[in-house]
CSV table of C-alpha atoms in Angstrom, one decimal:
chain,number,residue,atom,x,y,z
A,692,GLY,CA,-15.0,9.0,-12.7
A,693,ALA,CA,-13.8,10.6,-9.6
A,694,GLY,CA,-11.8,7.8,-8.2
A,695,VAL,CA,-9.8,4.7,-9.1
A,696,SER,CA,-12.1,2.1,-10.6
A,697,GLN,CA,-11.4,-1.7,-10.5
A,698,SER,CA,-13.3,-4.5,-12.1
A,699,PRO,CA,-14.5,-7.0,-11.3
A,700,SER,CA,-14.9,-6.5,-7.6
A,701,ASN,CA,-15.0,-10.2,-7.1
A,702,LYS,CA,-13.7,-13.1,-9.2
A,703,VAL,CA,-14.0,-16.8,-8.5
A,704,THR,CA,-12.1,-19.0,-10.8
A,705,GLU,CA,-10.9,-22.6,-11.1
A,706,LYS,CA,-7.3,-23.6,-10.6
A,707,GLY,CA,-5.5,-23.5,-13.9
A,708,LYS,CA,-7.7,-20.8,-15.6
A,709,ASP,CA,-6.4,-17.4,-16.7
A,710,VAL,CA,-7.9,-14.2,-15.2
A,711,GLU,CA,-7.7,-10.5,-16.1
A,712,LEU,CA,-8.1,-7.7,-13.6
A,713,ARG,CA,-8.8,-4.2,-14.8
A,714,CYS,CA,-7.9,-0.8,-13.3
A,715,ASP,CA,-9.0,2.6,-14.5
A,716,PRO,CA,-6.9,5.2,-12.7
A,717,ILE,CA,-7.9,8.8,-11.9
A,718,SER,CA,-7.6,10.9,-15.1
A,719,GLY,CA,-4.3,12.7,-15.3
A,720,HIS,CA,-2.5,10.4,-12.9
A,721,THR,CA,0.7,9.3,-14.5
A,722,ALA,CA,1.8,6.7,-11.9
A,723,LEU,CA,-0.1,3.4,-11.5
A,724,TYR,CA,0.6,0.6,-9.0
A,725,TRP,CA,-0.6,-2.9,-8.5
A,726,TYR,CA,-0.4,-4.5,-5.0
A,727,ARG,CA,-1.6,-7.8,-3.6
A,728,GLN,CA,-3.0,-8.2,-0.1
A,729,SER,CA,-3.6,-11.6,1.4
A,730,LEU,CA,-5.9,-11.9,4.4
A,731,GLY,CA,-4.5,-10.1,7.5
A,732,GLN,CA,-1.3,-9.2,5.6
A,733,GLY,CA,0.3,-6.0,4.3
A,734,LEU,CA,0.5,-4.8,0.8
A,735,GLU,CA,2.8,-6.8,-1.5
A,736,PHE,CA,4.2,-4.7,-4.3
A,737,LEU,CA,3.6,-6.2,-7.8
A,738,ILE,CA,4.3,-3.7,-10.5
A,739,TYR,CA,4.6,0.1,-11.0
A,740,PHE,CA,4.0,2.2,-14.1
A,741,GLN,CA,5.3,5.8,-14.4
A,742,GLY,CA,4.5,7.7,-17.5
A,743,ASN,CA,6.2,6.4,-20.6
A,744,SER,CA,9.1,4.8,-18.6
A,745,ALA,CA,9.6,1.0,-18.6
A,746,PRO,CA,7.5,-0.5,-15.8
A,747,ASP,CA,9.1,-1.7,-12.6
A,748,LYS,CA,8.1,-5.4,-12.6
A,749,SER,CA,10.3,-6.4,-9.7
A,750,GLY,CA,7.4,-7.5,-7.5
A,751,LEU,CA,5.7,-9.9,-9.9
A,752,PRO,CA,5.9,-13.3,-8.1
A,753,SER,CA,6.3,-15.5,-11.2
A,754,ASP,CA,6.1,-15.4,-14.9
A,755,ARG,CA,2.4,-16.3,-14.7
A,756,PHE,CA,1.8,-12.7,-13.8
A,757,SER,CA,1.9,-9.9,-16.3
A,758,ALA,CA,0.5,-6.4,-16.6
A,759,GLU,CA,0.2,-3.7,-19.2
A,760,ARG,CA,-1.0,-0.2,-19.3
A,761,THR,CA,-2.5,1.1,-22.5
A,762,GLY,CA,-2.3,4.7,-23.6
A,763,GLY,CA,-1.0,5.7,-20.2
A,764,SER,CA,-4.4,5.1,-18.7
A,765,VAL,CA,-6.2,1.8,-18.1
A,766,SER,CA,-4.1,-1.1,-16.8
A,767,THR,CA,-4.8,-4.9,-16.9
A,768,LEU,CA,-3.2,-7.4,-14.6
A,769,THR,CA,-3.2,-10.9,-16.1
A,770,ILE,CA,-2.6,-14.1,-14.1
A,771,GLN,CA,-2.2,-17.2,-16.2
A,772,ARG,CA,-2.8,-20.8,-14.9
A,773,THR,CA,-4.1,-19.5,-11.6
A,774,GLN,CA,-3.1,-21.3,-8.4
A,775,GLN,CA,-4.8,-21.4,-5.0
A,776,GLU,CA,-2.0,-19.3,-3.5
A,777,ASP,CA,-3.0,-16.5,-5.9
A,778,SER,CA,-6.2,-16.0,-3.9
A,779,ALA,CA,-6.0,-12.4,-2.4
A,780,VAL,CA,-7.3,-8.9,-2.9
A,781,TYR,CA,-5.6,-7.2,-5.8
A,782,LEU,CA,-5.4,-3.4,-5.2
A,783,CYS,CA,-4.7,-0.8,-7.9
A,784,ALA,CA,-3.6,2.7,-7.0
A,785,SER,CA,-2.7,5.8,-9.0
A,786,SER,CA,-0.9,9.0,-8.1
A,787,LEU,CA,-0.2,12.4,-9.7
A,788,VAL,CA,3.4,12.7,-10.9
A,789,ALA,CA,5.8,11.0,-8.7
A,790,ARG,CA,8.6,11.9,-6.3
A,791,GLY,CA,7.7,14.2,-3.5
A,792,ASP,CA,3.9,13.8,-4.0
A,793,GLU,CA,3.2,10.1,-4.0
A,794,LYS,CA,-0.2,10.3,-2.4
A,795,LEU,CA,-1.8,7.1,-3.7
A,796,PHE,CA,-5.4,6.8,-4.3
A,797,PHE,CA,-6.6,3.2,-4.1
A,798,GLY,CA,-9.4,1.4,-5.9
A,799,SER,CA,-11.7,-0.8,-4.0
A,800,GLY,CA,-9.8,-3.9,-5.1
A,801,THR,CA,-10.6,-7.2,-6.8
A,802,GLN,CA,-11.2,-10.2,-4.5
A,803,LEU,CA,-9.8,-13.1,-6.3
A,804,SER,CA,-10.7,-16.6,-5.2
A,805,VAL,CA,-9.1,-19.6,-6.9
A,806,LEU,CA,-10.9,-22.9,-6.1
B,257,GLN,CA,15.4,-8.6,5.9
B,258,LYS,CA,12.2,-7.0,4.8
B,259,GLU,CA,12.5,-3.6,3.2
B,260,VAL,CA,9.9,-2.0,5.5
B,261,GLU,CA,9.3,-3.6,8.9
B,262,GLN,CA,6.5,-3.0,11.4
B,263,ASN,CA,5.3,-4.8,14.5
B,264,SER,CA,2.0,-6.4,13.5
B,265,GLY,CA,0.5,-5.9,17.0
B,266,PRO,CA,-2.2,-5.6,18.0
B,267,LEU,CA,-1.4,-2.4,19.9
B,268,SER,CA,-4.1,-1.7,22.4
B,269,VAL,CA,-4.5,1.7,24.1
B,270,PRO,CA,-7.3,3.2,26.2
B,271,GLU,CA,-9.3,6.0,24.7
B,272,GLY,CA,-7.6,9.4,25.2
B,273,ALA,CA,-4.1,7.9,25.4
B,274,ILE,CA,-1.2,8.4,22.9
B,275,ALA,CA,-0.7,5.6,20.5
B,276,SER,CA,2.9,5.2,19.2
B,277,LEU,CA,3.4,3.2,15.9
B,278,ASN,CA,6.9,2.4,14.7
B,279,CYS,CA,8.5,1.5,11.4
B,280,THR,CA,12.1,0.7,10.2
B,281,TYR,CA,13.3,0.6,6.6
B,282,SER,CA,16.4,-1.0,5.0
B,283,ASP,CA,17.1,1.3,2.0
B,284,ARG,CA,19.3,4.1,3.2
B,285,GLY,CA,18.5,6.0,0.0
B,286,SER,CA,14.8,6.2,0.8
B,287,GLN,CA,13.5,9.7,0.4
B,288,SER,CA,9.7,9.7,1.0
B,289,PHE,CA,7.8,8.3,3.9
B,290,PHE,CA,4.1,7.8,4.4
B,291,TRP,CA,1.5,6.5,6.9
B,292,TYR,CA,-1.6,5.0,5.5
B,293,ARG,CA,-4.7,3.9,7.5
B,294,GLN,CA,-6.7,0.9,6.5
B,295,TYR,CA,-10.0,0.0,8.1
B,296,SER,CA,-11.1,-3.6,8.0
B,297,GLY,CA,-12.4,-4.5,4.5
B,298,LYS,CA,-11.5,-1.1,3.1
B,299,SER,CA,-8.7,0.2,1.0
B,300,PRO,CA,-5.8,2.2,2.5
B,301,GLU,CA,-6.0,6.0,2.7
B,302,LEU,CA,-3.1,8.4,3.2
B,303,ILE,CA,-3.0,10.2,6.6
B,304,MET,CA,0.6,11.6,6.8
B,305,SER,CA,3.6,12.1,4.6
B,306,ILE,CA,7.1,13.2,5.7
B,307,TYR,CA,10.3,13.9,3.7
B,308,SER,CA,12.8,15.4,6.1
B,309,ASN,CA,14.2,14.6,9.5
B,310,GLY,CA,12.2,15.8,12.5
B,311,ASP,CA,8.5,16.0,13.4
B,312,LYS,CA,5.5,16.9,11.3
B,313,GLU,CA,2.2,17.5,13.0
B,314,ASP,CA,-1.3,17.4,11.5
B,315,GLY,CA,-4.1,17.7,14.0
B,316,ARG,CA,-3.9,14.7,16.4
B,317,PHE,CA,-1.2,13.0,14.3
B,318,THR,CA,2.6,13.5,14.4
B,319,ALA,CA,5.0,11.8,12.1
B,320,GLN,CA,8.6,11.5,13.1
B,321,LEU,CA,11.5,10.7,10.8
B,322,ASN,CA,15.1,9.8,11.7
B,323,LYS,CA,17.0,9.0,8.5
B,324,ALA,CA,20.3,8.2,10.4
B,325,SER,CA,18.5,5.5,12.3
B,326,GLN,CA,16.2,4.6,9.4
B,327,TYR,CA,13.2,4.9,11.6
B,328,VAL,CA,9.8,6.4,11.1
B,329,SER,CA,7.0,6.7,13.7
B,330,LEU,CA,3.5,7.9,14.0
B,331,LEU,CA,2.0,9.3,17.2
B,332,ILE,CA,-1.7,9.6,17.6
B,333,ARG,CA,-2.8,11.9,20.5
B,334,ASP,CA,-6.1,11.6,22.3
B,335,SER,CA,-6.8,8.3,20.6
B,336,GLN,CA,-10.4,7.6,19.8
B,337,PRO,CA,-12.2,4.3,19.1
B,338,SER,CA,-12.6,5.5,15.5
B,339,ASP,CA,-8.8,5.3,15.2
B,340,SER,CA,-8.9,1.6,15.5
B,341,ALA,CA,-7.5,0.3,12.2
B,342,THR,CA,-4.4,-1.1,10.6
B,343,TYR,CA,-1.6,1.5,10.1
B,344,LEU,CA,0.7,0.9,7.1
B,345,CYS,CA,4.1,2.5,6.8
B,346,ALA,CA,5.2,3.1,3.2
B,347,VAL,CA,8.6,4.1,1.9
B,348,SER,CA,9.9,5.2,-1.5
B,349,GLY,CA,13.2,5.9,-3.1
B,350,ASN,CA,14.2,7.9,-6.1
B,351,THR,CA,12.5,5.5,-8.5
B,352,GLY,CA,9.1,6.3,-7.0
B,353,LYS,CA,8.3,2.6,-6.2
B,354,LEU,CA,6.3,2.6,-2.9
B,355,ILE,CA,6.9,-0.3,-0.6
B,356,PHE,CA,4.6,-1.0,2.3
B,357,GLY,CA,5.2,-2.6,5.7
B,358,GLN,CA,3.0,-5.4,7.0
B,359,GLY,CA,1.0,-2.9,9.1
B,360,THR,CA,0.3,-2.5,12.8
B,361,THR,CA,-3.2,-3.1,14.1
B,362,LEU,CA,-4.3,-0.5,16.6
B,363,GLN,CA,-7.2,-1.1,19.0
B,364,VAL,CA,-8.5,1.9,21.0
B,365,LYS,CA,-10.7,0.7,23.9
B,366,PRO,CA,-13.4,3.0,25.2
């Protein structure tokens, strides 16, 4: 596809359930980011993948959060034992190469609601 | 101290005026600086990037960088109602990790 694709666009789950959010970046983009945005707030950095390097996981809020990127392309963000405070929009972005040209292209996001 | 700080606003300016948006950052080793615009309910989109001290102009937008003061700003000339949005400052260092500020909401009144 032409842009960053995220699925599902909306996810409603019950507290304590696990969820998986998917991101399909722009073909050829080596860098992939996950951010979280709560209502009326800025973007909270979660995790960053760059090529074959070890991911920067410094933004993951707890060990309930994990992410992987398979084959340098599709990424999955998993939240285990969801809590109500996990409710937010989860945004994925990709960029071509890295330093000096970090124009991020964002997906439309996944709106996660934990009841 | 937050890594990237912005005044959340809202900043209200009349149509045709200059809007001035400011951002400070804590990591003195930061090397790349960006302004993203986010309309309500939409994803952010890049409007300006700047890498060296001074001014960079693109149409009605001017980005200003002062690394000594750890300060980045965005000026929007001849502000239009369509400029009403949240403006996010983003900063990255040599690892490529991009950190965003909380954003400043701009309201341009006709």
